[in-house]
Coordinates of N, CA, C and O in Angstrom, one line a residue:
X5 N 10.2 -1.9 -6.0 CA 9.5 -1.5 -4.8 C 10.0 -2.2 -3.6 O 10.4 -1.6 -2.6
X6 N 9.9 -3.5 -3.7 CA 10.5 -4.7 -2.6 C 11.6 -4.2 -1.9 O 11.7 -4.4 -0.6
X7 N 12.7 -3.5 -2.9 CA 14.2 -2.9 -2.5 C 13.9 -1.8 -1.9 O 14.7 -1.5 -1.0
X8 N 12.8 -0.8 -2.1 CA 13.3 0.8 -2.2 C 12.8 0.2 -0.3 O 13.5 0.4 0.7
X9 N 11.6 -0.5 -0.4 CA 11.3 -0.9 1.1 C 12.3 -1.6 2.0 O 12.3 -1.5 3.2
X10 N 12.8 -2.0 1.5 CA 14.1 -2.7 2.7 C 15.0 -2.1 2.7 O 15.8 -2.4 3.5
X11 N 15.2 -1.1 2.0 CA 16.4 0.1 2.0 C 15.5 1.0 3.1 O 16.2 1.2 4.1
X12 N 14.5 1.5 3.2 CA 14.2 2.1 4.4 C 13.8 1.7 5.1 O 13.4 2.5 5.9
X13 N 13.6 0.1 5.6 CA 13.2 -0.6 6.9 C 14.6 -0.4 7.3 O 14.8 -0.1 8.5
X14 N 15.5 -0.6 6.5 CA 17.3 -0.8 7.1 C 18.1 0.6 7.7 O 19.0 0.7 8.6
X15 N 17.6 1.4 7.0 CA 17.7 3.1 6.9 C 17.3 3.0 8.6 O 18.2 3.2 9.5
X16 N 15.7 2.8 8.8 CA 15.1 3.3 10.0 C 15.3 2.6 11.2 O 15.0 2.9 12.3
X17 N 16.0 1.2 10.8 CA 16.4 0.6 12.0 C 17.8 1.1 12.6 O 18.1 0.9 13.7
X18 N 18.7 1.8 11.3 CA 19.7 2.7 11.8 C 19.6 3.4 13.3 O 20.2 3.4 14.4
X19 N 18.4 4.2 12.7 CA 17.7 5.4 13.8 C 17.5 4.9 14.9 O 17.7 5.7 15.9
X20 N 17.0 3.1 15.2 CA 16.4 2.8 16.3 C 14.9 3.2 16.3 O 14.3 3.6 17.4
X21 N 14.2 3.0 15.1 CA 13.1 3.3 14.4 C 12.7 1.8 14.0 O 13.1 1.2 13.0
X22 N 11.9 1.3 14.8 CA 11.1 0.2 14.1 C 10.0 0.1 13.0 O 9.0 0.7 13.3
X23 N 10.1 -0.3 12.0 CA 9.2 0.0 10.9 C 8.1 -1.6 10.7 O 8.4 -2.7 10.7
X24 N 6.9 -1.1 10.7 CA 6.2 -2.3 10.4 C 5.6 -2.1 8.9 O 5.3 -1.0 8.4
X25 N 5.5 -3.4 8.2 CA 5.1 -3.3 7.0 C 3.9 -4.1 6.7 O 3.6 -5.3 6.7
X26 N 3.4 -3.4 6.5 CA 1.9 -4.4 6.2 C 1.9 -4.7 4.5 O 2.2 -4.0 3.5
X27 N 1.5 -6.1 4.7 CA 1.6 -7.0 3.2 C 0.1 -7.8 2.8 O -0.6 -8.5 3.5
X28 N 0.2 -7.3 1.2 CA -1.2 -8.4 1.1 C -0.9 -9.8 1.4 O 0.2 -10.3 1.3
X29 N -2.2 -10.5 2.0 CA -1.8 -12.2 2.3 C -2.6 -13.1 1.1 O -3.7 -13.5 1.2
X30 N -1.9 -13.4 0.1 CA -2.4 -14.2 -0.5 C -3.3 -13.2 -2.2 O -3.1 -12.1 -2.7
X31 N -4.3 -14.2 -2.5 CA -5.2 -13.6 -2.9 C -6.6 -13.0 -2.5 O -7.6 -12.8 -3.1
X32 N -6.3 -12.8 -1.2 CA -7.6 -12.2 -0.6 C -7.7 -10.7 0.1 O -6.6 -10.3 0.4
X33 N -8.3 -10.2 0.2 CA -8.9 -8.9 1.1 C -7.7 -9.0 2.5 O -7.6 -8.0 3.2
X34 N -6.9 -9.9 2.7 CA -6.2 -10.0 4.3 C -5.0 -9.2 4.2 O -4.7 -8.7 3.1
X35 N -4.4 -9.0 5.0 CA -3.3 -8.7 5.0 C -2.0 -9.0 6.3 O -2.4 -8.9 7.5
X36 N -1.1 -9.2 6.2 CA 0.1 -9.6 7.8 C 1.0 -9.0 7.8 O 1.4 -8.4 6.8
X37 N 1.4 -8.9 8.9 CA 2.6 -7.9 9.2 C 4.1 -8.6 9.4 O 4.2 -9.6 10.1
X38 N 5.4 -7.8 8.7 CA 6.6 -7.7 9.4 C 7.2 -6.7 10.3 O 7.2 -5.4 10.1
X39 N 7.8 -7.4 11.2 CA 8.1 -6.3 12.0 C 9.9 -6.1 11.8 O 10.6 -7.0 12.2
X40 N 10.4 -4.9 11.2 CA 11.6 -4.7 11.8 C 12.2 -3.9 13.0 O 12.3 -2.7 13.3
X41 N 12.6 -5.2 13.5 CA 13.4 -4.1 14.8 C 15.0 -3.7 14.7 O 15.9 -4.5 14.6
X42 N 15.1 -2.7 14.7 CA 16.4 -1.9 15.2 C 17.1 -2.9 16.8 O 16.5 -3.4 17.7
X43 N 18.2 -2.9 16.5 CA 19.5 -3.3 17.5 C 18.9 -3.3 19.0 O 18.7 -4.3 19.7
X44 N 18.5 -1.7 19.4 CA 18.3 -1.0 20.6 C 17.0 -1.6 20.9 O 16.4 -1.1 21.9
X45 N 16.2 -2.5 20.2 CA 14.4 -2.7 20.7 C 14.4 -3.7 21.1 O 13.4 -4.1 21.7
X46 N 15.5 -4.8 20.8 CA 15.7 -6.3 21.2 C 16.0 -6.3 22.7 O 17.1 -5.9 23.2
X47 N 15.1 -6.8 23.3 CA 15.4 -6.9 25.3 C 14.4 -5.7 25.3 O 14.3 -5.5 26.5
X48 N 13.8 -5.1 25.0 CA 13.3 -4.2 25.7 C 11.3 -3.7 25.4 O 10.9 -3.6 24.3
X49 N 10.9 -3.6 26.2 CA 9.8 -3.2 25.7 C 8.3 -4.1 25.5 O 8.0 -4.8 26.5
X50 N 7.6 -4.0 24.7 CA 6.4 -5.2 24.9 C 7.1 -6.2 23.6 O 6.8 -7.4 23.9
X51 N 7.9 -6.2 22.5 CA 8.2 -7.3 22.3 C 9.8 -7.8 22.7 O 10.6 -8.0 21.9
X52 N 10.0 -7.9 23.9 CA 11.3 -8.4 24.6 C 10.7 -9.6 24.6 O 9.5 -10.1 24.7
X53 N 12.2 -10.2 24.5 CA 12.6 -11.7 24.2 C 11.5 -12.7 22.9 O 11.1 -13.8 22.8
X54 N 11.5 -11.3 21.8 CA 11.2 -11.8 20.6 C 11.5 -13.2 19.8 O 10.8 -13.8 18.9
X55 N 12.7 -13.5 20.4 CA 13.6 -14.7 20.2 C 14.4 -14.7 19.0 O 14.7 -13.7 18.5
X56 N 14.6 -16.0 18.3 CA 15.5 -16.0 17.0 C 15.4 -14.3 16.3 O 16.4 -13.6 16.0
X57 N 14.3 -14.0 16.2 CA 14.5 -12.6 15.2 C 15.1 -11.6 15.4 O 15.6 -10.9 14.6
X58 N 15.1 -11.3 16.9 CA 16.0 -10.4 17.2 C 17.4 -10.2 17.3 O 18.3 -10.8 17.9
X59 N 17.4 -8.9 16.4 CA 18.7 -8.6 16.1 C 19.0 -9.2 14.4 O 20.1 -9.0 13.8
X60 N 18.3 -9.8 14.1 CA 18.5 -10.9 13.2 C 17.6 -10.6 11.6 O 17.4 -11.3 10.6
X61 N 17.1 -9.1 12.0 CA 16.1 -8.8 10.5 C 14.6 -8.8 11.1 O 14.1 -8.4 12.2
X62 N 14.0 -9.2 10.0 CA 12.4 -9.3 10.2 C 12.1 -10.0 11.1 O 12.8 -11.1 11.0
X63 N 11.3 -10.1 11.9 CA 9.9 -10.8 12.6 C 9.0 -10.5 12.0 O 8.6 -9.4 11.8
X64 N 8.6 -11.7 11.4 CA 7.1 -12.0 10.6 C 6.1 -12.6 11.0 O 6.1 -13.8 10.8
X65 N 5.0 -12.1 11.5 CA 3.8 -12.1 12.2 C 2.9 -12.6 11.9 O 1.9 -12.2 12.4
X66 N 2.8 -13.8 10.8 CA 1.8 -14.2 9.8 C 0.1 -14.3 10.6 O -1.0 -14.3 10.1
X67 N 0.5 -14.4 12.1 CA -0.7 -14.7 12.8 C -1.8 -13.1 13.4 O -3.0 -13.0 13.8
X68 N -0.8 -12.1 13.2 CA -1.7 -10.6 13.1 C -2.0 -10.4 11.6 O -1.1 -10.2 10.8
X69 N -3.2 -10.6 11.5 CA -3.8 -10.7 10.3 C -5.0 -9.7 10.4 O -5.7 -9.5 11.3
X70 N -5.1 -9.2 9.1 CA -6.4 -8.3 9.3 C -7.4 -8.1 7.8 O -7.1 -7.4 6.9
X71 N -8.2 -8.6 7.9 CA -9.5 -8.5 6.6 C -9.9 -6.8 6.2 O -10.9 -6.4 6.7
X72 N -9.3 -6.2 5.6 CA -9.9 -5.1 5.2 C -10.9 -4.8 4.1 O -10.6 -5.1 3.0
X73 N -12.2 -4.2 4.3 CA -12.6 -3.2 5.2 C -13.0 -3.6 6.7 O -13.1 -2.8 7.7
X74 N -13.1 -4.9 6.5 CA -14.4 -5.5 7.8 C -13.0 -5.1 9.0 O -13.5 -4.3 9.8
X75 N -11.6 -5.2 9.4 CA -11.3 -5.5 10.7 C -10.6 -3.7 10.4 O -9.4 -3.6 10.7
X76 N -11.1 -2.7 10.0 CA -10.6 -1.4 9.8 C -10.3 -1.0 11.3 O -9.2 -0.7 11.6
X77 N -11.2 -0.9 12.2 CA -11.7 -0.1 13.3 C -10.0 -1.3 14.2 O -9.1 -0.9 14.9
X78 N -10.3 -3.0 13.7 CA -9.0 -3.4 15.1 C -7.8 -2.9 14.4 O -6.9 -2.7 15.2
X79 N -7.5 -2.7 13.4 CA -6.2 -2.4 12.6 C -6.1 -0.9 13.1 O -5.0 -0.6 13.6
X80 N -7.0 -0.2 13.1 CA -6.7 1.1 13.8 C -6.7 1.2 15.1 O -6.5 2.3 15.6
X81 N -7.0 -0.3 16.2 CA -6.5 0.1 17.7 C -5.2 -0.1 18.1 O -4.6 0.4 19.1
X82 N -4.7 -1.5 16.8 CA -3.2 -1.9 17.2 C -2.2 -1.3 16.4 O -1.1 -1.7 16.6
X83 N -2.5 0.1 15.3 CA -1.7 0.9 14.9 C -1.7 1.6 16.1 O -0.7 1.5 16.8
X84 N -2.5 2.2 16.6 CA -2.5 3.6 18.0 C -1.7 2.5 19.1 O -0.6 2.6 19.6
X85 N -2.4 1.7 19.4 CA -1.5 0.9 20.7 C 0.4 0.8 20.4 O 1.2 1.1 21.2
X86 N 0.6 0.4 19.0 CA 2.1 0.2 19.2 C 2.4 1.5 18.5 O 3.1 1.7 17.5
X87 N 2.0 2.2 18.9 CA 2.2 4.1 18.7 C 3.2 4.3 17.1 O 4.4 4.6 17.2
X88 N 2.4 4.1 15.7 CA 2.8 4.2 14.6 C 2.8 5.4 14.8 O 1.9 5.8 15.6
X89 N 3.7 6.3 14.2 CA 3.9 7.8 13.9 C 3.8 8.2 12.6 O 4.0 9.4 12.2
X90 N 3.4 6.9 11.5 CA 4.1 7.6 10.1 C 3.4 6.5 9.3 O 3.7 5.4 9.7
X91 N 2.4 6.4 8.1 CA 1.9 5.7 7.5 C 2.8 6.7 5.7 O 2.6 7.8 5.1
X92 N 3.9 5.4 5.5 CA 4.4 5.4 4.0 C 4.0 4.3 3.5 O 4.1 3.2 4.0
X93 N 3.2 4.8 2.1 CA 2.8 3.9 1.4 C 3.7 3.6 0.2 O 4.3 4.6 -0.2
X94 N 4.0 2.2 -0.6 CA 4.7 2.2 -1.9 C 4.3 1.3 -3.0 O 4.9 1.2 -4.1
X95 N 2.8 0.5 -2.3 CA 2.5 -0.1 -3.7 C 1.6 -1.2 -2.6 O 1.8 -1.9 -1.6
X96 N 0.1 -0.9 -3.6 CA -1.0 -0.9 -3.0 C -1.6 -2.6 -3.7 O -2.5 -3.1 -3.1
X97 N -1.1 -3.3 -4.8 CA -1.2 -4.5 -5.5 C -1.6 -5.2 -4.4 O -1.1 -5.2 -3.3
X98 N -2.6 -5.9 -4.7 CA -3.3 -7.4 -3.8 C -3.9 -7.0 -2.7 O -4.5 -7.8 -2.0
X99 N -3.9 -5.4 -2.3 CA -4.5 -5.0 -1.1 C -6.0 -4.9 -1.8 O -6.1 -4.8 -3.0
X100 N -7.1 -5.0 -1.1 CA -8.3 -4.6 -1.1 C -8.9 -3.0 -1.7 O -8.5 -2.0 -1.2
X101 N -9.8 -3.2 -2.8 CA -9.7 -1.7 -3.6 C -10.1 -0.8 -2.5 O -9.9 0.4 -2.7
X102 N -10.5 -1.1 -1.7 CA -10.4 0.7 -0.6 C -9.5 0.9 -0.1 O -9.4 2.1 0.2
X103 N -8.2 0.1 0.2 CA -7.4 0.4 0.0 C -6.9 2.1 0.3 O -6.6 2.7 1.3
X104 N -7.0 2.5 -1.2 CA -6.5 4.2 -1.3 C -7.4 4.9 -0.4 O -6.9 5.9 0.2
X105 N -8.4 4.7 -0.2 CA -9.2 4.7 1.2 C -8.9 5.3 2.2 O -8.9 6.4 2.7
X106 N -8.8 3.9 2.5 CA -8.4 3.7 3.9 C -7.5 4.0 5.0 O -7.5 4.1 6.2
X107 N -6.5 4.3 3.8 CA -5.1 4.5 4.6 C -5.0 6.2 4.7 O -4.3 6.7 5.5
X108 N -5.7 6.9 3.9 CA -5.5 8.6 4.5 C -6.8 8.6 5.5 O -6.7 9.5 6.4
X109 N -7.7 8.1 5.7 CA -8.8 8.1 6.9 C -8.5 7.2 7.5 O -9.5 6.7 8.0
X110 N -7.2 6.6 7.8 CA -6.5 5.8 9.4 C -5.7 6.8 9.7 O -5.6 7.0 10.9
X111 N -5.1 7.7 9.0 CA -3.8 8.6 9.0 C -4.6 9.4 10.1 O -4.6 9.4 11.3
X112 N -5.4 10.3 9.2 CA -6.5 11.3 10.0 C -7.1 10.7 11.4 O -7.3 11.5 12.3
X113 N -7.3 9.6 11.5 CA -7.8 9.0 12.9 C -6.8 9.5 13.7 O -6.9 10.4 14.5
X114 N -5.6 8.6 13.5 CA -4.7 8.3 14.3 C -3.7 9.6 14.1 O -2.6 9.2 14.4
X115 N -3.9 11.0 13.6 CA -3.2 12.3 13.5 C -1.8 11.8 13.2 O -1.0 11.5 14.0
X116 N -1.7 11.8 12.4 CA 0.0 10.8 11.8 C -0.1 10.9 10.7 O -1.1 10.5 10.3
X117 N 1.1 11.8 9.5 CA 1.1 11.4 8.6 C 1.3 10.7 7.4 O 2.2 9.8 7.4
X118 N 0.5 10.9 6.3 CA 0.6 9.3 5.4 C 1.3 10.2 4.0 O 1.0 11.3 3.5
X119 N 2.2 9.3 3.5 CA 3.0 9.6 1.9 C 2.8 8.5 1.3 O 2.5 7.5 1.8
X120 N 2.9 8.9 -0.3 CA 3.1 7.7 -0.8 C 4.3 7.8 -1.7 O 4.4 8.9 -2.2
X121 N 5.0 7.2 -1.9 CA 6.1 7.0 -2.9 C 5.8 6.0 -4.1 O 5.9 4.8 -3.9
X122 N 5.4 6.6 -5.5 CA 4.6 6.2 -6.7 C 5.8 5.5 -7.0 O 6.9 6.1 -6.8
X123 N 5.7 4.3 -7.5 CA 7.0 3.2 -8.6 C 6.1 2.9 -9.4 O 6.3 1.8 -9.8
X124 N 5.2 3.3 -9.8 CA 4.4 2.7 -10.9 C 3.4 3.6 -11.5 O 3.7 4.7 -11.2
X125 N 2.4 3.5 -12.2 CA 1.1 4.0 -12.3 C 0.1 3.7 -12.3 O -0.8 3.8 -13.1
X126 N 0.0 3.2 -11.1 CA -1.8 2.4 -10.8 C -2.7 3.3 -10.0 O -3.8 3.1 -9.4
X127 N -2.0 4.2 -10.2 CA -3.0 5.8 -9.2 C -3.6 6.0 -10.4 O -4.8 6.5 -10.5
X128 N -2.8 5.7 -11.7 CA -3.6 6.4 -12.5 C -5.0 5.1 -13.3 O -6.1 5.4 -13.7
X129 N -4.2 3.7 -13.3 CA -4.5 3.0 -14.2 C -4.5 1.9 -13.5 O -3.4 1.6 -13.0
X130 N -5.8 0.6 -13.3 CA -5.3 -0.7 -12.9 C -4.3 -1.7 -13.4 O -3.8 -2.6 -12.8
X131 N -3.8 -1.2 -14.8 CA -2.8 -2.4 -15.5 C -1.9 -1.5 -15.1 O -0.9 -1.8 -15.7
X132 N -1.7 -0.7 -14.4 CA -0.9 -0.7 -13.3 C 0.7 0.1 -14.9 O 1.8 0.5 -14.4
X133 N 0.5 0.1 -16.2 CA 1.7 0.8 -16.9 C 0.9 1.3 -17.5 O 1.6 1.9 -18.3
X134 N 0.0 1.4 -17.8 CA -0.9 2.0 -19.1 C -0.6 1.7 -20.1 O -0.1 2.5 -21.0
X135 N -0.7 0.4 -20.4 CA -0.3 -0.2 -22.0 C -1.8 -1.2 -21.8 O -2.1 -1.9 -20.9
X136 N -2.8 -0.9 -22.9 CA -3.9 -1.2 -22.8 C -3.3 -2.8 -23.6 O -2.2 -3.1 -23.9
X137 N -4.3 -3.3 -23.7 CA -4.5 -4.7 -24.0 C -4.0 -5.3 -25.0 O -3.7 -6.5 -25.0
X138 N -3.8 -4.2 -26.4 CA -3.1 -4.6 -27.7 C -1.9 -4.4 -27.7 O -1.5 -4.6 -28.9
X139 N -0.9 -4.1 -26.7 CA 0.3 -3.8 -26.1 C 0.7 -2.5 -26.7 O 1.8 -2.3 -27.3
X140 N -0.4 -1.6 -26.6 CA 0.4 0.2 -27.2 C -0.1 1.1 -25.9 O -1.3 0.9 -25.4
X141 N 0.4 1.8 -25.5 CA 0.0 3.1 -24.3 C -1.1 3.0 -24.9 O -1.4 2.7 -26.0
X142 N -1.9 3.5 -23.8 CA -3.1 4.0 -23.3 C -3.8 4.9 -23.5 O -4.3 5.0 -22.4
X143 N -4.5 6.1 -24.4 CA -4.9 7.4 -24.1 C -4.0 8.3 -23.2 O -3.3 9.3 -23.4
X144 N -4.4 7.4 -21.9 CA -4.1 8.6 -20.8 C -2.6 9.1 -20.4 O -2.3 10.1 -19.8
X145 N -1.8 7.8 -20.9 CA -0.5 8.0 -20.9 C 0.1 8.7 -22.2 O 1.3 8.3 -22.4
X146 N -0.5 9.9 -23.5 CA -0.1 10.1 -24.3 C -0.6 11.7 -23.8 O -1.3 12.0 -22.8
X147 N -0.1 12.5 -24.8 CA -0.6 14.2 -24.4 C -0.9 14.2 -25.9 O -0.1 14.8 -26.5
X148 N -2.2 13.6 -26.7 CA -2.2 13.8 -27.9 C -3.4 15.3 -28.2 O -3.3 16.2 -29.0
X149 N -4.3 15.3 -27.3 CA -5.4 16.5 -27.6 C -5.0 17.9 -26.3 O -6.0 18.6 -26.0
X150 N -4.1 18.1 -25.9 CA -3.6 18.8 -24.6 C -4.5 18.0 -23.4 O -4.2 18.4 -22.3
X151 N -5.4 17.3 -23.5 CA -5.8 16.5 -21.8 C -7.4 17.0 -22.7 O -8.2 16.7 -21.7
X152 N -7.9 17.3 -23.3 CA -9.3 17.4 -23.6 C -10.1 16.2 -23.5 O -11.3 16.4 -23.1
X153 N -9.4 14.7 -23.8 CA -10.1 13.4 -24.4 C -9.5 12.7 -23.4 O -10.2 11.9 -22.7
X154 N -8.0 12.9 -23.0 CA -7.1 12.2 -22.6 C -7.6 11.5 -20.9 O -7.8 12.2 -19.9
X155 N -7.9 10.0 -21.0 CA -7.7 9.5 -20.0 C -9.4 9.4 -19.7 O -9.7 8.9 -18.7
X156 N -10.2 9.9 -20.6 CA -11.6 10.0 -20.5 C -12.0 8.5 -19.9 O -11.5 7.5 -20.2
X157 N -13.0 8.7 -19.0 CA -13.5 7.8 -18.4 C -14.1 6.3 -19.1 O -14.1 5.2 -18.6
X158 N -14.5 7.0 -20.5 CA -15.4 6.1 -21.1 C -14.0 5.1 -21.9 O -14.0 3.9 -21.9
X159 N -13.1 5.9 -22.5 CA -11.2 5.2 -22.7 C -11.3 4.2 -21.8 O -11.8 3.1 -22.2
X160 N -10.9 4.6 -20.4 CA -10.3 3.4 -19.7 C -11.2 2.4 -19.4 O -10.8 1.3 -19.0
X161 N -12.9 2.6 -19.5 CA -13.9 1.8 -19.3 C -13.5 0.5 -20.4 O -13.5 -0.7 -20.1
X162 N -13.4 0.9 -21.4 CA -13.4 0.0 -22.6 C -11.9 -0.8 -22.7 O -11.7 -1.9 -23.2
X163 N -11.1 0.0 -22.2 CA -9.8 -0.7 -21.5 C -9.8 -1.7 -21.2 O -9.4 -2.7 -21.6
X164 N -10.4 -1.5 -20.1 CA -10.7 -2.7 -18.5 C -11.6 -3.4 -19.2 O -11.3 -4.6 -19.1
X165 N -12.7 -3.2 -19.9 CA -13.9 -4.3 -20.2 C -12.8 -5.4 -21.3 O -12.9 -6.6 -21.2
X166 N -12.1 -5.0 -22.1 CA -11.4 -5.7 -23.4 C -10.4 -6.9 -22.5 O -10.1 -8.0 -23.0
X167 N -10.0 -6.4 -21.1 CA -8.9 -7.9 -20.4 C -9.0 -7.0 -18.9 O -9.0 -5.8 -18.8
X168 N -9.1 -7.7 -18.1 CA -9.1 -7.5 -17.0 C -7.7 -7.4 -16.6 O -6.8 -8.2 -16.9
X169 N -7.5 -6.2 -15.9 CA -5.8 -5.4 -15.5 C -5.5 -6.6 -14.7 O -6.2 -7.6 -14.5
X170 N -4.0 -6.2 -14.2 CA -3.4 -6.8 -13.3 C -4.1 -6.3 -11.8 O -4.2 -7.1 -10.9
X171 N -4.5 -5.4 -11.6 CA -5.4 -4.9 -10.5 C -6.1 -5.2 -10.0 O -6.2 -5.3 -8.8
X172 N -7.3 -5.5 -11.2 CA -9.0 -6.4 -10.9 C -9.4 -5.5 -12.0 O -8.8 -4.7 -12.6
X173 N -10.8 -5.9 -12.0 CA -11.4 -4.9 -13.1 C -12.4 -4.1 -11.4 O -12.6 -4.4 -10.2
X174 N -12.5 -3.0 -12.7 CA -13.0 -1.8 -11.3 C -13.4 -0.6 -12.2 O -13.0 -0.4 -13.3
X175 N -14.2 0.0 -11.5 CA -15.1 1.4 -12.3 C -13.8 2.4 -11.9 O -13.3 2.6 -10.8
X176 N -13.1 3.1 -13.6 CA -12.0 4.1 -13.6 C -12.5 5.0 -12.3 O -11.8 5.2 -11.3
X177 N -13.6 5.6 -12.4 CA -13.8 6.8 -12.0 C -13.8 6.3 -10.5 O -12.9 6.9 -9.9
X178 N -14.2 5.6 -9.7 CA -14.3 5.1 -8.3 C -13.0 4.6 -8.1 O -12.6 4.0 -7.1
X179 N -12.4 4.7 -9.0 CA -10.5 4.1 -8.8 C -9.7 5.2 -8.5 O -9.0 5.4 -7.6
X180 N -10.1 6.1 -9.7 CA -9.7 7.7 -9.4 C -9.5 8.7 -8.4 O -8.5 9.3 -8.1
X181 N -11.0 8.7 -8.0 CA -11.2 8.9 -6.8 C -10.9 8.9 -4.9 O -10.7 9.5 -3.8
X182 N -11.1 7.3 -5.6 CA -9.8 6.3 -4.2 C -8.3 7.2 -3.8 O -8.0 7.8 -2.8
X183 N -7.7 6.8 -4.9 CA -6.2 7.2 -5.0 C -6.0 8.7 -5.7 O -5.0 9.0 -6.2
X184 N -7.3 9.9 -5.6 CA -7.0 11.3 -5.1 C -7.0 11.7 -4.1 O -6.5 12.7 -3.7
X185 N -7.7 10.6 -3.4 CA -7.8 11.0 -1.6 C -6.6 10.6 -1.2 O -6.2 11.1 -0.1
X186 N -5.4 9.4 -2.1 CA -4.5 9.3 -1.0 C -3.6 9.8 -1.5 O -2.6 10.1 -0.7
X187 N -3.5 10.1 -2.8 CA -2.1 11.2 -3.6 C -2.5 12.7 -2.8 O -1.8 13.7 -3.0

């Protein structure tokens, strides 16, 4: 994931497309930003005379920080103020479970559209590969009954209660739901 992202922060600074990346901070609900700027944004603009970083890669912002759900509404005035045009998502780990949320109802605020690019399966599942706890696939990751049983709620309930995912533990169906709104 780390790569496919720096292959297109590098890609869009081609363009003269600055890409900002929003990153979980730690183990909590926070999150901070990197900024890449393209060649042509260095000198110019509201962040002229960025200093060392410019031209030079990332600017890392550790001090715009934002608590989600609670700072939702300022993260959506300083997305519109530095006029984002495009919310790509690629891996939602350590972010806060609204999360899948959040990010298609900022899209819709701010009329911009949002993708996501799946490297994993935690849309589908918090352990994030669907290998349940005794290290064998999961129900949901097999096609054993054509999808009749497959991935049944009450399955991944007993999943999640046996070891808590790499994710958190979390009700399947309110996980589901999350990340249909943003697939």
């Amino acid at each position: 994931t780390e790569r496919h992202v720096r292959d297109l922060c590098d890609r869009l600074a081609a363009e003269g497309t600055p890409a900002l990346v929003l990153r979980p901070r730690g183990n909590d609900a926070g999150c901070v930003w990197t900024l890449n700027l393209p060649e042509p944004s260095c000198g110019a603009g509201p962040l002229r005379n960025a200093g060392p970083a410019c031209g030079t890669g990332p600017l890392h912002l550790p001090n715009l920080a934002f608590d989600l759900p609670p700072d939702f509404g300022a993260l959506l005035e300083v997305l519109a103020e530095l006029r984002v045009t495009h919310i790509h998502v690629h891996n939602l780990a350590g972010y806060p479970h609204a999360a899948p949320e959040l990010l298609p109802l900022m899209a819709r605020l701010l009329e911009i559209p949002c993708d996501v690019t799946a490297h994993d399966l935690s849309a589908l599942c918090p352990r994030i590969t669907c290998i349940g706890p005794d290290g064998y696939p999961c129900p949901i990751a097999l096609d054993g009954d054509g999808g009749a049983t497959v991935g049944a709620p009450w399955r991944c309930g007993a999943c999640i209660a046996a070891e808590t995912p790499q994710l958190g533990n979390t009700d399947i169906v309110r996980w589901r739901a999350a990340w249909g709104a943003l697939l």
